[in-house]
Amino acid sequence: MDLKLAGKCNLLAPFEKLWQSQIKYLAEHALSCCLASCTTSTDAQRVRERFVDQIIILVRSGGIRDQLNLAPDVKGHVAALAYRAQGTALYHPRVCNYIEALKYFNASIAHTELNSVDRGIAYANRSIVCMELHQYEDCVANVRLARASNYPVRFLPKLAAREARAQHALQRVRTINARKQKNGHRSAERNWQQQEKKQPTAANGAEELSTKLGPHLHGLAVVEYEQLYARCNYCHSRRLFTFIPCEGCTVAMFCSVACLTEAYRKYHRYECGLVRDLWKIGGAEAVTAFRRVAAELASFPDVPSSVEYLELFVAMKGYCAVADGLEGATVQENDHRQLSYRIFLTDIIHQLMVERTVLRFCCIEDPRISRLLFELILYYLTSCAGQNRLVAG
């Protein structure tokens, strides 16, 4: 197994089939209606809503979801074992690719269940790599994580011996550093270790990223898929020696409990159940768009009591982007196609959101909320197109 996105869906194929057979005609018909009879924005909005509803019907009646093979994200032994085996191969003395090995051990940890033997073994393997890289403090931390995660009893003496060696080495390094600092020399720590310490933490990362991205975008930059097990999902630091996993999905890892808590509070509680499938069906664009939706929702005390604000938000943000496209006499066919594709993708994401998040209940009880959330997803898919903020390696 590798760390590249596996099982990515070819969403364009079923869309293209619908576009050629039906949606293209519907878009042309909606445009002609706007040009012929829409004298007010209310008229245009009605045409838009009818066009959106027609695409939704086509998506839901055409068995599109069945073709995509989407399923809830589940942690399991098979994937955890495969990633761990790959990490072990990279750690082999003939390879010694320790950083890549760490990424695979992190992927293994992300796919393990809480307090499972698999997780304990992966933490222990990570402690070995930390020892090789002279990250003694992180080695001790991983040993303790392994011990707390039902590491096999028969191997505990070996784990304890590694912990003792790491603590002894750590004390020796600290003593040497103290002497050198006393004599006016630099610390014995490696340069790459010093650079690692400059990476943002949950405390100072927010301020730094807010400065770079703007105060409303912190936490919304998406780590590119190939770096999910090498960067914190929240502050984007590269503390891959001690990452801890989200317990609800297999794609989010964090450098600390503080980052995990903040991410969950600010966006991850809404995206957790569907983020892996978002990567499969829409890539970074879909993940970025839905994360902004999640951040908007997380800013409310609760969604049902905030429905009036949502309606105002919809109006102020101008969610009539599709209507704007249909009203223009100079709009090209490709623009219609792009807008139609985003409606197509929005409906699939909206279905996943209703099925896999706590929003299911309020959407069932109040169709108005369901429609507003649909519009919210569509708006951010449109506004995020070509403007993804990806955190690369």
Short mmCIF file of C-alpha atoms in Angstrom, two decimals:
data_model
loop_
_atom_site.label_atom_id
_atom_site.label_comp_id
_atom_site.label_asym_id
_atom_site.label_seq_id
_atom_site.Cartn_x
_atom_site.Cartn_y
_atom_site.Cartn_z
CA MET A 1 0.00 0.00 0.00
CA ASP A 2 1.17 3.54 -0.66
CA LEU A 3 0.12 6.92 0.68
CA LYS A 4 -1.40 8.15 -2.58
CA LEU A 5 -5.16 8.48 -2.89
CA ALA A 6 -6.52 5.04 -3.71
CA GLY A 7 -9.91 4.27 -5.21
CA LYS A 8 -10.55 7.77 -6.52
CA CYS A 9 -13.91 7.93 -8.24
CA ASN A 10 -14.26 8.99 -11.85
CA LEU A 11 -17.20 11.28 -11.22
CA LEU A 12 -16.89 12.90 -14.64
CA ALA A 13 -17.95 9.74 -16.48
CA PRO A 14 -21.49 9.47 -15.04
CA PHE A 15 -21.86 13.25 -15.18
CA GLU A 16 -20.83 13.39 -18.83
CA LYS A 17 -23.41 10.74 -19.66
CA LEU A 18 -26.16 12.74 -17.95
CA TRP A 19 -24.92 15.99 -19.45
CA GLN A 20 -25.12 14.71 -22.99
CA SER A 21 -28.44 12.94 -22.52
CA GLN A 22 -30.43 15.38 -20.38
CA ILE A 23 -28.69 18.12 -18.37
CA LYS A 24 -27.45 20.05 -21.40
CA TYR A 25 -31.02 20.36 -22.65
CA LEU A 26 -32.25 21.41 -19.19
CA ALA A 27 -29.57 24.11 -18.95
CA GLU A 28 -30.45 25.49 -22.38
CA HIS A 29 -34.13 25.45 -21.50
CA ALA A 30 -33.51 27.27 -18.21
CA LEU A 31 -31.43 29.91 -19.99
CA SER A 32 -34.10 30.48 -22.62
CA CYS A 33 -36.73 30.85 -19.87
CA CYS A 34 -34.60 33.47 -18.14
CA LEU A 35 -34.06 35.43 -21.33
CA ALA A 36 -37.70 35.22 -22.40
CA SER A 37 -39.71 35.73 -19.24
CA CYS A 38 -37.58 36.59 -16.18
CA THR A 39 -38.11 40.26 -15.41
CA THR A 40 -37.10 40.14 -11.74
CA SER A 41 -34.48 38.37 -9.63
CA THR A 42 -37.33 36.40 -8.04
CA ASP A 43 -38.28 34.99 -11.44
CA ALA A 44 -34.68 34.03 -12.12
CA GLN A 45 -34.41 32.41 -8.70
CA ARG A 46 -37.45 30.25 -9.44
CA VAL A 47 -35.93 29.08 -12.71
CA ARG A 48 -32.67 28.34 -10.92
CA GLU A 49 -34.37 26.31 -8.20
CA ARG A 50 -36.27 24.29 -10.78
CA PHE A 51 -33.04 23.60 -12.67
CA VAL A 52 -31.25 22.49 -9.47
CA ASP A 53 -34.19 20.25 -8.52
CA GLN A 54 -34.13 18.61 -11.94
CA ILE A 55 -30.44 17.72 -11.57
CA ILE A 56 -31.04 16.37 -8.06
CA ILE A 57 -33.78 14.09 -9.40
CA LEU A 58 -31.48 12.81 -12.14
CA VAL A 59 -28.67 12.09 -9.67
CA ARG A 60 -30.89 10.29 -7.17
CA SER A 61 -32.89 8.30 -9.69
CA GLY A 62 -29.98 7.27 -11.88
CA GLY A 63 -28.13 5.06 -9.40
CA ILE A 64 -25.11 7.36 -9.40
CA ARG A 65 -24.26 6.64 -5.76
CA ASP A 66 -24.14 2.89 -6.41
CA GLN A 67 -21.62 3.42 -9.20
CA LEU A 68 -19.26 5.35 -6.92
CA ASN A 69 -18.80 2.60 -4.33
CA LEU A 70 -18.76 5.02 -1.39
CA ALA A 71 -18.78 3.70 2.16
CA PRO A 72 -18.29 5.01 5.71
CA ASP A 73 -14.67 5.32 6.80
CA VAL A 74 -13.87 2.33 9.01
CA LYS A 75 -10.69 1.55 10.92
CA GLY A 76 -9.51 -2.02 10.54
CA HIS A 77 -6.78 -4.58 11.04
CA VAL A 78 -6.07 -5.32 7.36
CA ALA A 79 -5.17 -1.76 6.34
CA ALA A 80 -3.32 -1.10 9.61
CA LEU A 81 -1.22 -4.23 9.11
CA ALA A 82 -0.45 -3.40 5.47
CA TYR A 83 0.74 0.12 6.29
CA ARG A 84 2.79 -1.19 9.22
CA ALA A 85 4.47 -3.77 6.99
CA GLN A 86 5.39 -1.07 4.50
CA GLY A 87 6.85 1.05 7.30
CA THR A 88 8.88 -1.90 8.54
CA ALA A 89 10.25 -2.46 5.02
CA LEU A 90 11.35 1.17 4.81
CA TYR A 91 12.99 0.93 8.23
CA HIS A 92 15.03 -2.13 7.16
CA PRO A 93 18.83 -1.65 7.56
CA ARG A 94 19.28 -1.94 3.79
CA VAL A 95 16.82 0.92 3.20
CA CYS A 96 16.99 3.18 6.28
CA ASN A 97 14.34 5.56 4.94
CA TYR A 98 13.27 6.55 8.42
CA ILE A 99 11.07 9.55 7.62
CA GLU A 100 9.02 7.61 5.08
CA ALA A 101 8.82 4.74 7.55
CA LEU A 102 7.36 7.16 10.10
CA LYS A 103 4.67 8.23 7.63
CA TYR A 104 3.61 4.62 7.09
CA PHE A 105 3.60 3.89 10.81
CA ASN A 106 1.42 7.00 11.24
CA ALA A 107 -0.93 5.71 8.53
CA SER A 108 -1.08 2.40 10.38
CA ILE A 109 -1.91 4.19 13.64
CA ALA A 110 -4.65 6.18 11.88
CA HIS A 111 -6.26 2.92 10.71
CA THR A 112 -6.19 1.23 14.13
CA GLU A 113 -8.95 1.15 16.69
CA LEU A 114 -8.56 2.74 20.10
CA ASN A 115 -6.65 0.56 22.60
CA SER A 116 -6.01 -2.12 19.99
CA VAL A 117 -2.92 -4.32 19.86
CA ASP A 118 -2.31 -3.06 16.31
CA ARG A 119 -2.04 0.50 17.59
CA GLY A 120 0.30 -0.54 20.39
CA ILE A 121 2.63 -2.28 17.94
CA ALA A 122 2.63 0.70 15.55
CA TYR A 123 3.52 3.07 18.40
CA ALA A 124 6.33 0.71 19.41
CA ASN A 125 7.63 0.61 15.84
CA ARG A 126 7.57 4.39 15.76
CA SER A 127 9.61 4.46 18.97
CA ILE A 128 12.32 2.39 17.24
CA VAL A 129 12.60 4.96 14.45
CA CYS A 130 12.73 7.77 17.00
CA MET A 131 15.62 5.99 18.70
CA GLU A 132 17.50 5.69 15.40
CA LEU A 133 17.00 9.41 14.75
CA HIS A 134 18.15 10.32 18.29
CA GLN A 135 14.70 11.65 19.15
CA TYR A 136 14.94 10.21 22.63
CA GLU A 137 12.14 12.19 24.24
CA ASP A 138 9.77 11.21 21.44
CA CYS A 139 10.94 7.61 21.76
CA VAL A 140 9.91 7.61 25.43
CA ALA A 141 6.55 9.18 24.52
CA ASN A 142 5.87 6.46 21.95
CA VAL A 143 6.86 3.71 24.36
CA ARG A 144 4.31 5.03 26.82
CA LEU A 145 1.66 5.29 24.10
CA ALA A 146 2.37 1.69 23.11
CA ARG A 147 2.11 0.51 26.69
CA ALA A 148 -1.24 2.30 27.07
CA SER A 149 -2.52 0.73 23.84
CA ASN A 150 -2.47 -2.95 24.83
CA TYR A 151 1.01 -3.69 23.51
CA PRO A 152 1.54 -7.48 23.70
CA VAL A 153 2.59 -8.48 27.21
CA ARG A 154 5.29 -10.86 26.00
CA PHE A 155 7.16 -7.96 24.39
CA LEU A 156 6.88 -5.52 27.31
CA PRO A 157 10.39 -6.27 28.65
CA LYS A 158 11.87 -5.29 25.28
CA LEU A 159 9.80 -2.10 25.34
CA ALA A 160 10.98 -1.28 28.85
CA ALA A 161 14.61 -1.80 27.82
CA ARG A 162 14.19 0.61 24.90
CA GLU A 163 12.59 3.17 27.20
CA ALA A 164 15.51 2.87 29.63
CA ARG A 165 18.06 3.33 26.82
CA ALA A 166 16.20 6.37 25.52
CA GLN A 167 15.97 7.95 28.97
CA HIS A 168 19.67 7.31 29.58
CA ALA A 169 20.60 8.82 26.19
CA LEU A 170 18.29 11.78 26.79
CA GLN A 171 19.90 12.47 30.14
CA ARG A 172 23.36 12.22 28.58
CA VAL A 173 22.45 14.72 25.83
CA ARG A 174 20.99 17.12 28.37
CA THR A 175 24.14 16.92 30.48
CA ILE A 176 26.38 17.58 27.47
CA ASN A 177 24.20 20.49 26.36
CA ALA A 178 24.22 21.99 29.83
CA ARG A 179 28.01 21.87 29.93
CA LYS A 180 28.37 23.39 26.47
CA GLN A 181 25.91 26.17 27.22
CA LYS A 182 27.75 26.88 30.45
CA ASN A 183 30.97 27.21 28.45
CA GLY A 184 29.30 29.42 25.84
CA HIS A 185 29.02 26.74 23.15
CA ARG A 186 25.94 25.86 21.11
CA SER A 187 23.65 23.00 22.04
CA ALA A 188 24.48 19.54 20.75
CA GLU A 189 21.06 19.27 19.13
CA ARG A 190 21.05 18.74 15.39
CA ASN A 191 20.08 21.61 13.09
CA TRP A 192 17.13 19.71 11.67
CA GLN A 193 15.86 19.17 15.21
CA GLN A 194 16.12 22.90 15.88
CA GLN A 195 14.19 23.64 12.69
CA GLU A 196 11.51 21.16 13.75
CA LYS A 197 11.04 23.09 16.98
CA LYS A 198 10.22 26.20 14.95
CA GLN A 199 7.15 24.51 13.48
CA PRO A 200 3.85 26.04 14.69
CA THR A 201 2.07 24.57 17.69
CA ALA A 202 -1.58 24.78 18.63
CA ALA A 203 -0.73 27.86 20.67
CA ASN A 204 1.32 29.90 18.21
CA GLY A 205 0.35 28.20 14.95
CA ALA A 206 -3.05 29.88 14.89
CA GLU A 207 -1.53 33.33 15.00
CA GLU A 208 1.08 32.54 12.36
CA LEU A 209 -1.36 30.92 9.95
CA SER A 210 -3.95 33.64 10.48
CA THR A 211 -1.35 36.18 9.43
CA LYS A 212 -0.61 34.22 6.25
CA LEU A 213 -4.13 33.19 5.30
CA GLY A 214 -6.31 35.84 6.89
CA PRO A 215 -8.09 35.60 10.26
CA HIS A 216 -11.07 33.68 8.87
CA LEU A 217 -9.04 31.02 7.07
CA HIS A 218 -7.00 29.50 9.88
CA GLY A 219 -7.68 25.81 10.12
CA LEU A 220 -9.30 25.86 6.67
CA ALA A 221 -6.16 25.27 4.62
CA VAL A 222 -6.20 21.62 3.62
CA VAL A 223 -3.17 19.37 3.92
CA GLU A 224 -2.65 17.67 0.55
CA TYR A 225 -3.53 14.00 0.57
CA GLU A 226 0.03 12.70 0.29
CA GLN A 227 0.97 14.67 3.44
CA LEU A 228 -1.94 13.62 5.66
CA TYR A 229 0.32 11.42 7.79
CA ALA A 230 3.20 13.91 7.82
CA ARG A 231 1.45 17.13 8.88
CA CYS A 232 -0.92 18.03 11.67
CA ASN A 233 -4.45 18.41 10.31
CA TYR A 234 -4.93 21.59 12.33
CA CYS A 235 -1.68 23.55 12.75
CA HIS A 236 0.14 21.79 9.87
CA SER A 237 3.33 21.17 11.84
CA ARG A 238 5.52 18.22 10.87
CA ARG A 239 5.76 16.59 14.30
CA LEU A 240 5.28 13.18 12.76
CA PHE A 241 7.22 11.50 15.59
CA THR A 242 4.30 11.78 18.00
CA PHE A 243 1.13 12.21 15.94
CA ILE A 244 -2.12 10.97 17.46
CA PRO A 245 -5.11 9.93 15.33
CA CYS A 246 -8.69 11.07 15.11
CA GLU A 247 -10.77 8.21 16.51
CA GLY A 248 -13.55 8.73 13.97
CA CYS A 249 -11.71 8.66 10.64
CA THR A 250 -8.51 7.40 9.04
CA VAL A 251 -7.29 10.60 7.38
CA ALA A 252 -6.74 13.12 10.18
CA MET A 253 -3.77 13.13 12.55
CA PHE A 254 -2.76 15.74 15.09
CA CYS A 255 0.42 16.76 16.85
CA SER A 256 -1.32 17.19 20.21
CA VAL A 257 -4.59 16.76 22.05
CA ALA A 258 -4.93 20.55 21.92
CA CYS A 259 -4.87 20.57 18.10
CA LEU A 260 -7.27 17.63 17.92
CA THR A 261 -9.67 19.41 20.28
CA GLU A 262 -9.52 22.69 18.36
CA ALA A 263 -9.99 20.99 15.00
CA TYR A 264 -12.99 19.07 16.29
CA ARG A 265 -14.51 22.23 17.73
CA LYS A 266 -13.90 24.36 14.63
CA TYR A 267 -14.67 22.00 11.74
CA HIS A 268 -13.73 18.33 12.05
CA ARG A 269 -16.86 17.15 13.88
CA TYR A 270 -18.84 17.80 10.71
CA GLU A 271 -16.32 16.54 8.13
CA CYS A 272 -15.03 13.49 10.02
CA GLY A 273 -17.63 11.02 8.77
CA LEU A 274 -17.28 11.86 5.09
CA VAL A 275 -13.85 13.41 4.52
CA ARG A 276 -12.30 10.25 3.01
CA ASP A 277 -15.09 10.02 0.44
CA LEU A 278 -14.78 13.76 -0.24
CA TRP A 279 -11.20 13.10 -1.30
CA LYS A 280 -12.41 10.26 -3.53
CA ILE A 281 -15.19 12.11 -5.33
CA GLY A 282 -13.92 15.69 -5.50
CA GLY A 283 -10.33 15.87 -4.32
CA ALA A 284 -8.94 18.95 -2.62
CA GLU A 285 -11.68 21.19 -4.04
CA ALA A 286 -14.46 19.20 -2.37
CA VAL A 287 -12.56 18.88 0.93
CA THR A 288 -11.76 22.60 1.02
CA ALA A 289 -15.32 23.60 0.21
CA PHE A 290 -16.89 21.32 2.80
CA ARG A 291 -14.39 22.36 5.46
CA ARG A 292 -15.58 25.94 5.02
CA VAL A 293 -19.16 24.76 5.30
CA ALA A 294 -18.21 22.88 8.47
CA ALA A 295 -16.49 25.97 9.88
CA GLU A 296 -19.61 28.06 9.25
CA LEU A 297 -21.81 25.49 10.98
CA ALA A 298 -19.40 25.10 13.90
CA SER A 299 -19.65 28.84 14.54
CA PHE A 300 -23.36 28.45 15.41
CA PRO A 301 -24.56 27.42 18.89
CA ASP A 302 -26.70 24.90 16.98
CA VAL A 303 -27.98 24.76 13.43
CA PRO A 304 -31.78 24.70 13.96
CA SER A 305 -31.75 27.84 16.12
CA SER A 306 -29.56 29.59 13.56
CA VAL A 307 -31.71 28.95 10.51
CA GLU A 308 -32.68 32.62 10.19
CA TYR A 309 -29.02 33.59 10.13
CA LEU A 310 -28.37 30.91 7.53
CA GLU A 311 -31.10 32.33 5.32
CA LEU A 312 -29.62 35.81 5.65
CA PHE A 313 -26.17 34.40 4.97
CA VAL A 314 -27.44 32.74 1.81
CA ALA A 315 -28.94 35.99 0.58
CA MET A 316 -25.92 38.15 1.44
CA LYS A 317 -23.39 35.78 -0.10
CA GLY A 318 -25.31 35.77 -3.36
CA TYR A 319 -25.90 32.08 -3.68
CA CYS A 320 -27.52 32.77 -7.02
CA ALA A 321 -24.23 32.09 -8.79
CA VAL A 322 -26.01 29.49 -10.90
CA ALA A 323 -28.83 31.90 -11.67
CA ASP A 324 -26.29 34.55 -12.66
CA GLY A 325 -24.88 32.08 -15.13
CA LEU A 326 -28.30 31.21 -16.54
CA GLU A 327 -29.34 34.84 -16.90
CA GLY A 328 -26.36 35.92 -18.99
CA ALA A 329 -26.91 35.88 -22.74
CA THR A 330 -23.17 35.51 -23.39
CA VAL A 331 -22.61 32.48 -21.16
CA GLN A 332 -20.76 29.72 -22.97
CA GLU A 333 -21.75 26.06 -22.95
CA ASN A 334 -18.67 25.24 -20.86
CA ASP A 335 -19.90 27.59 -18.11
CA HIS A 336 -23.26 25.79 -18.04
CA ARG A 337 -21.40 22.52 -17.88
CA GLN A 338 -19.21 23.63 -14.96
CA LEU A 339 -22.19 24.94 -13.02
CA SER A 340 -24.15 21.77 -13.70
CA TYR A 341 -21.24 19.62 -12.58
CA ARG A 342 -20.99 21.54 -9.28
CA ILE A 343 -24.70 21.01 -8.66
CA PHE A 344 -24.18 17.32 -9.47
CA LEU A 345 -21.25 17.10 -7.01
CA THR A 346 -23.08 19.18 -4.40
CA ASP A 347 -25.98 16.74 -4.28
CA ILE A 348 -23.68 13.78 -3.66
CA ILE A 349 -21.84 15.65 -0.88
CA HIS A 350 -25.16 16.78 0.59
CA GLN A 351 -26.40 13.18 0.70
CA LEU A 352 -23.22 12.07 2.49
CA MET A 353 -23.57 14.92 4.98
CA VAL A 354 -27.17 14.01 5.79
CA GLU A 355 -26.33 10.32 6.15
CA ARG A 356 -23.14 10.59 8.21
CA THR A 357 -23.35 13.66 10.44
CA VAL A 358 -25.53 14.91 13.28
CA LEU A 359 -27.15 17.23 10.74
CA ARG A 360 -29.25 14.27 9.60
CA PHE A 361 -31.92 14.89 12.20
CA CYS A 362 -32.42 18.61 11.62
CA CYS A 363 -32.44 18.07 7.83
CA ILE A 364 -35.17 15.43 8.14
CA GLU A 365 -37.21 17.55 10.54
CA ASP A 366 -36.86 20.79 8.58
CA PRO A 367 -36.46 20.59 4.77
CA ARG A 368 -35.67 24.30 4.78
CA ILE A 369 -32.44 23.61 6.69
CA SER A 370 -31.60 20.80 4.30
CA ARG A 371 -31.97 23.13 1.33
CA LEU A 372 -29.92 25.88 2.96
CA LEU A 373 -27.09 23.44 3.63
CA PHE A 374 -27.25 22.33 0.00
CA GLU A 375 -26.89 25.96 -1.07
CA LEU A 376 -24.01 26.45 1.36
CA ILE A 377 -22.10 23.53 -0.16
CA LEU A 378 -22.82 24.73 -3.70
CA TYR A 379 -21.66 28.24 -2.89
CA TYR A 380 -18.33 27.11 -1.46
CA LEU A 381 -17.73 24.61 -4.26
CA THR A 382 -18.17 27.50 -6.68
CA SER A 383 -16.14 30.04 -4.72
CA CYS A 384 -13.31 27.60 -3.91
CA ALA A 385 -12.87 26.47 -7.52
CA GLY A 386 -9.26 27.13 -8.47
CA GLN A 387 -8.55 28.79 -5.12
CA ASN A 388 -7.60 25.78 -2.97
CA ARG A 389 -5.20 26.48 -0.15
CA LEU A 390 -3.19 23.29 0.06
CA VAL A 391 -0.44 22.66 2.57
CA ALA A 392 2.16 20.66 0.67
CA GLY A 393 5.20 18.77 1.82
#
